Every structure is written in structure tokens, then in C-alpha cells.
Amino acid sequence: MDTTATIWMPAGQSNFAGEVDPIFYFLLYASIILFLIVVGGTGYLVWKYRHTGKEIKTPGVSENLTLEFTWTIIPIIMVIVVFFWGFNVFMKMNIVPRDAYEIKVTGQKWFWSFDYPNGNSTVNELVIPEDKAVKLLMSSRDVIHSFFVPEFRVKMDVVPNRYSVIWFKALNPGTYNLFCTEFCGKGHSEMLGKVRVVTEREFEEWVEAGAGGGEGIPPSEYGAQLYKAKACNTCHSVDGSRVVGPSFKADFGGSRIIEGGQTVVIDENYIRESILNPQAKIAAGYDPVMPTYQGILKDKQIDALIAYIKSLSDNIEQEKAN
Ligand code: CUA
């Protein structure tokens, strides 16, 4: 069931929203009410028995059974209700339907990649069919990340060396934000993705078409698309500014000093090696934090990225010439 947006949460867009939201609001409002009773009571007593200079004799209360039973039994009932209620929803979220469509999710510093059963793969964009159970089989290549789509009310840690699983049905076509909610280093706040929910028919077409092959456009333009689609932009600028890694607007054909003091020429092979085996030559003054794109980028895509980097450098030449 989908639910409406409030100041606390965006509108719920998955099968779980109708179950998660009531328990969330119950806990929220119960906490607010209990907070007001406890803090309000404390405040009232502090005020009532404040120091006035007059001598006030308080009555000697030894016990009040009615009051004691009340403040014991009501919270016990609430806690039991919340336990069974929450456990019931927890079980539903953890028992994956057998016919669920499985997508492999990989978290790494600092992007998400998604592998589909037919070999398609995308970066930072999860495309799923509406109203169909989707199972996400998730793992991390480095540190702990956490997969969170607020509209779907699903959140799960993505851990190295083991799989974690979540499933859900997205109810309405649209684009939803995906966040990493486990602090995973410098680029954590940039580790953002989109979940695009499409009709089942569109989804089948999309899967068959493959994840965008760059046909009919110049390699450098395809490279510019990949720069965003494959999340290079998280760590590399194209305007020369320093982010996590060196800017793509480098002096192609020129040289660069790497860690250890050697000098390398910025050419096709250097870029290719830096994409597939990023630790081989680290630009001096930068941290060795780039993950390998082995298995994520196809040869043609690497070619396109190189063409794109070259085209940025041509711009420099032109600027210089002008
Ligand atoms: Cu990945 Cu935070």
C-alpha cells in the first residue's frame, strides 16, 4: 500500500509502506506523549517545589499501589505490542517471495553497481518493473555501506564478504532517490543513486536493449555520458578543480608525477591502466582510494572515456592557442 507524505517521511511507494508507516508513527507519537508526561511532570514538580524561602512540609508518601501498577503495566503492554507488531513486519520483509526478480547490488567507494540476470549492468541507476517483487542480493567490495530508498521504506547494510538481502514491490512508476546511509569515507555523501520504476513492458524493453551502448554518437560524447552514468564524476572534475582524484581536464600527452617520484606520460595506456588497476600508479598527493572498474566497464566504454578525457584536453589546447 502506498502512503501519503508527511513532515516526517516522503510518500510511501512500496508494498511495505502501509505496514512500516503505522508502526513508525505509533512509536513516534507514543514517544512524544511519554516525553511530555515525564518531562512535563518533572518540570511541574520543579516549579511547584521551587525554593521560595517558606518552609513547605511535604506529606510522607510511602506507597501508591494503583499508580505503581499503572506505570508498570501500561509500558509493558506497549512494549509487547510493539515487539509482536514489529516482528511481524520484520518477518514479511525478510521472507523473499520465490518468484522475485533478482538483481545483484554491489556497493563500493563510492558508487553502486547493479547486475541484471541477462548480463546488463548499470551504475548508480537501478531500473525495476512496477508491482513486481524484486530481490536485491547485496555485497560490498570494501567497507560497510547501507542501501536506503526512503520511499520504499527499505534499508539494509551492504557488507564485505557476505550477502545481505532485501526485497520489495515498487507500486508506482517514477524516479526515487537511493542513499548510502553508512558513513563510508570521503565520498559518502556523494554515494547517491536513482531507482527508476517503469512499467513491466518498458522494463522488458530496457533489459533487452542493454544498458545503453553508445551507438550512433561520437565516442567522446558517449564518454561524457559514461562519466556521469558510471559515477566518475563523484571523484573527478572536468574543470580542472581538485576533488577526490585528479581532474579529467589534464594535459593529455603531457606528464604527471606519481607517488614515488616517477614521471608518467598521460596517454591512452596510462588512463586505461588507471581505470582497471587504479593502485598501479597513484598521482602524487592523492589517496589510493579508487576502486577497480574491472568487470564494470567494457572495452568500448573505456575507449569512450579515454576519448572524452582527450576531448577535454583539446579544449585546453584551444584555450592556450586563443
Ligand atoms: Cu557508501 Cu556511505
XYZ file of C-alpha atoms and ligand atoms in Angstrom:
324
model
C 0.000 0.000 0.000
C 1.308 3.474 -0.707
C 1.018 6.136 1.958
C 0.943 9.903 1.901
C 3.836 12.221 2.607
C 4.212 13.924 5.969
C 6.793 16.180 7.513
C 8.491 13.013 8.803
C 8.600 10.866 5.688
C 8.071 11.097 1.926
C 5.054 9.343 0.421
C 5.441 5.575 0.689
C 5.824 3.861 -2.679
C 6.289 0.188 -1.890
C 4.263 -2.726 -0.581
C 5.888 -2.222 2.827
C 4.988 1.433 3.262
C 1.476 0.633 4.509
C 2.943 -1.628 7.200
C 6.055 0.299 8.194
C 4.386 3.692 8.476
C 1.772 2.835 11.144
C 4.397 1.296 13.435
C 6.712 4.259 12.843
C 4.000 6.753 13.731
C 2.879 4.694 16.711
C 6.431 4.742 18.091
C 6.877 8.412 17.260
C 3.669 9.615 18.891
C 3.975 7.253 21.857
C 7.479 8.655 22.423
C 6.237 12.232 22.168
C 3.385 11.575 24.596
C 5.632 9.776 27.091
C 8.251 12.528 26.752
C 5.643 15.174 27.530
C 4.318 13.234 30.527
C 7.773 12.631 32.017
C 9.403 15.967 31.225
C 6.189 17.926 31.807
C 5.718 16.199 35.189
C 9.327 16.845 36.148
C 9.050 20.492 35.130
C 5.803 20.934 37.052
C 7.283 19.456 40.234
C 10.446 21.525 39.905
C 8.284 24.610 39.644
C 5.855 23.583 42.399
C 8.555 22.781 44.920
C 10.943 25.563 43.960
C 12.757 27.412 46.717
C 10.557 30.242 47.968
C 12.029 30.889 51.375
C 8.891 29.488 53.028
C 9.072 26.146 54.762
C 6.887 23.591 52.962
C 6.165 20.278 54.585
C 5.597 17.502 52.042
C 3.328 14.609 53.065
C 5.146 11.350 53.845
C 4.052 9.127 50.974
C 5.090 5.506 51.440
C 3.388 3.815 48.517
C 0.671 4.183 45.934
C -0.144 0.758 44.508
C -2.586 1.976 41.888
C -0.039 4.413 40.471
C 2.784 1.865 40.542
C 0.738 -0.806 38.764
C -0.409 1.703 36.180
C 3.050 2.920 35.256
C 4.312 -0.654 35.119
C 1.531 -2.379 33.251
C 0.863 0.207 30.538
C 4.504 0.334 29.314
C 4.745 -3.497 29.469
C 1.685 -3.826 27.261
C 3.073 -1.206 24.868
C 6.432 -2.941 24.635
C 4.821 -6.343 23.976
C 2.542 -4.867 21.319
C 5.463 -3.126 19.607
C 7.527 -6.310 19.701
C 4.953 -8.572 18.022
C 3.847 -5.852 15.634
C 7.407 -5.077 14.583
C 8.411 -8.736 14.427
C 5.509 -9.478 12.120
C 6.580 -6.731 9.682
C 10.240 -7.744 10.043
C 9.400 -11.332 9.035
C 7.467 -10.178 5.987
C 10.406 -8.071 4.900
C 12.789 -10.979 5.342
C 10.894 -13.752 3.609
C 11.514 -13.240 -0.095
C 8.832 -14.494 -2.495
C 10.104 -17.340 -4.669
C 9.253 -15.617 -7.938
C 11.126 -12.408 -7.044
C 13.297 -10.878 -9.776
C 16.875 -10.966 -8.552
C 19.363 -8.142 -9.087
C 22.900 -8.173 -7.745
C 23.867 -4.955 -5.961
C 27.470 -4.020 -5.291
C 28.422 -1.127 -3.075
C 31.924 0.277 -3.185
C 33.663 3.574 -2.602
C 31.685 5.494 -3.788
C 29.052 4.185 -6.088
C 26.503 1.474 -6.585
C 26.524 -1.041 -9.402
C 23.648 -3.265 -10.410
C 23.905 -6.523 -12.341
C 20.889 -7.972 -14.065
C 20.308 -11.659 -14.797
C 20.934 -11.185 -18.537
C 24.365 -9.597 -18.022
C 23.269 -5.967 -18.166
C 24.868 -3.717 -15.660
C 24.311 -0.146 -14.560
C 25.974 2.233 -12.168
C 24.006 4.392 -9.747
C 20.763 3.638 -11.553
C 18.559 0.753 -10.541
C 15.790 0.110 -13.046
C 12.963 -2.123 -11.865
C 9.482 -3.095 -13.027
C 6.496 -1.782 -11.089
C 4.342 -4.046 -8.970
C 6.716 -6.976 -9.179
C 8.684 -8.466 -6.298
C 12.349 -7.512 -6.672
C 15.048 -9.189 -4.630
C 18.334 -7.370 -4.127
C 21.318 -9.568 -3.371
C 23.870 -7.150 -1.983
C 27.523 -7.117 -1.070
C 30.360 -4.635 -0.744
C 33.814 -4.630 -2.283
C 35.400 -2.629 0.505
C 33.780 -1.161 3.606
C 30.248 -1.218 5.012
C 27.709 0.723 3.002
C 23.969 0.844 3.501
C 21.267 0.752 0.850
C 18.370 3.073 1.613
C 15.407 4.119 -0.502
C 13.208 6.260 1.754
C 10.100 5.986 -0.436
C 10.263 2.199 -0.302
C 10.929 2.068 3.451
C 13.764 -0.372 2.872
C 17.224 -0.011 4.356
C 19.892 -2.663 4.657
C 23.608 -2.752 5.365
C 25.827 -3.824 2.481
C 28.789 -5.644 3.935
C 32.030 -7.054 2.507
C 32.462 -10.833 2.419
C 28.799 -11.702 2.855
C 25.461 -11.183 1.163
C 22.582 -9.248 2.569
C 19.140 -9.395 1.036
C 16.121 -7.144 0.799
C 13.026 -7.341 -1.327
C 10.089 -5.095 -2.122
C 7.470 -4.284 -4.716
C 7.534 -0.750 -6.104
C 3.962 0.406 -6.574
C 4.185 3.388 -8.912
C 6.377 4.335 -11.865
C 8.722 7.191 -11.074
C 12.258 8.014 -10.023
C 13.283 7.694 -6.410
C 16.451 8.603 -4.541
C 18.864 5.996 -3.331
C 21.207 6.877 -0.484
C 24.154 5.295 1.228
C 23.388 5.584 4.932
C 26.552 4.211 6.444
C 29.495 6.561 6.684
C 31.981 5.013 4.270
C 34.634 7.677 3.798
C 35.281 10.887 1.907
C 32.738 10.323 -0.850
C 29.935 9.000 1.378
C 27.618 11.955 0.848
C 28.143 11.640 -2.914
C 27.232 7.967 -2.967
C 23.833 8.649 -4.439
C 21.781 6.784 -6.950
C 18.354 6.685 -8.528
C 15.774 3.947 -8.603
C 13.720 4.171 -11.766
C 10.462 2.274 -11.620
C 8.942 1.566 -15.028
C 6.038 -0.497 -16.311
C 6.725 -4.174 -16.834
C 6.662 -3.727 -20.596
C 9.146 -0.827 -20.535
C 11.322 -2.859 -18.232
C 11.450 -5.805 -20.627
C 12.354 -3.491 -23.482
C 15.003 -1.800 -21.392
C 16.572 -5.100 -20.359
C 16.597 -6.370 -23.930
C 18.091 -3.169 -25.293
C 21.013 -3.409 -22.878
C 22.225 -0.599 -20.701
C 22.859 1.981 -23.394
C 25.598 1.087 -25.885
C 26.633 4.490 -27.192
C 25.595 3.632 -30.755
C 25.358 6.445 -33.243
C 27.211 9.064 -31.188
C 30.891 10.050 -31.189
C 32.995 8.152 -28.610
C 33.811 11.338 -26.719
C 30.111 12.099 -26.288
C 29.469 8.536 -25.147
C 32.386 9.012 -22.750
C 30.758 12.176 -21.409
C 27.595 10.147 -20.704
C 29.601 7.411 -19.022
C 31.441 9.997 -16.925
C 28.130 10.613 -15.168
C 26.498 7.199 -15.598
C 29.459 5.306 -14.157
C 29.946 7.801 -11.352
C 33.403 9.036 -12.386
C 32.034 12.485 -11.526
C 31.944 11.559 -7.848
C 35.728 11.864 -7.655
C 36.965 13.571 -10.848
C 36.087 17.042 -12.029
C 36.182 18.123 -15.664
C 37.009 21.769 -14.988
C 40.456 21.244 -13.508
C 39.354 21.542 -9.884
C 40.642 19.059 -7.353
C 38.093 16.660 -5.856
C 38.959 13.190 -4.527
C 41.040 12.298 -7.561
C 42.862 14.272 -10.253
C 40.690 16.234 -12.675
C 39.890 14.738 -16.088
C 40.886 18.089 -17.508
C 44.515 17.140 -17.529
C 47.206 17.810 -20.029
C 46.722 14.773 -22.263
C 50.050 13.837 -23.807
C 51.842 15.734 -21.056
C 53.393 14.216 -17.964
C 52.360 13.635 -14.385
C 54.349 12.913 -11.261
C 53.201 9.817 -9.423
C 53.702 8.625 -5.851
C 57.299 7.531 -5.558
C 58.557 10.435 -7.624
C 58.445 8.872 -11.070
C 57.015 10.711 -14.029
C 54.485 9.124 -16.349
C 53.062 10.271 -19.635
C 49.295 10.828 -19.619
C 48.410 8.682 -22.594
C 45.824 6.062 -23.513
C 47.634 3.249 -21.734
C 48.107 5.244 -18.543
C 44.380 6.067 -18.415
C 43.375 2.512 -19.226
C 45.625 1.149 -16.506
C 44.318 3.726 -14.046
C 40.760 2.595 -14.716
C 41.396 -1.144 -14.489
C 44.216 -1.187 -11.951
C 43.953 2.157 -10.139
C 46.565 1.334 -7.497
C 49.328 0.808 -10.055
C 50.237 4.471 -10.457
C 48.862 6.937 -7.931
C 49.059 10.600 -8.847
C 51.337 12.326 -6.347
C 49.447 13.946 -3.488
C 46.294 11.852 -3.888
C 44.986 8.960 -1.792
C 44.901 5.464 -3.321
C 41.132 5.178 -2.917
C 39.882 4.446 -6.412
C 38.221 1.045 -6.889
C 38.917 -1.025 -9.963
C 36.457 -0.821 -12.825
C 37.453 -4.289 -13.997
C 34.233 -6.051 -14.942
C 32.223 -2.830 -14.680
C 33.351 -1.116 -17.873
C 33.533 -2.822 -21.214
C 36.465 -2.148 -23.547
C 34.325 0.058 -25.728
C 33.349 2.135 -22.710
C 36.964 2.541 -21.641
C 37.763 3.709 -25.182
C 34.935 6.215 -24.939
C 36.138 7.563 -21.595
C 39.635 7.983 -22.980
C 38.182 9.844 -25.971
C 36.258 12.067 -23.580
C 39.352 12.836 -21.485
C 41.243 13.620 -24.688
C 38.476 15.960 -25.813
C 38.716 17.872 -22.521
C 42.403 18.261 -23.088
C 41.843 19.524 -26.656
C 39.820 22.287 -25.069
C 42.848 23.247 -23.018
C 44.959 23.396 -26.166
C 42.390 25.650 -27.776
C 42.281 27.926 -24.757
C 46.036 28.134 -24.835
C 46.019 28.900 -28.551
C 43.423 31.649 -28.139
Cu 28.793 4.127 0.985
Cu 28.354 5.734 2.682
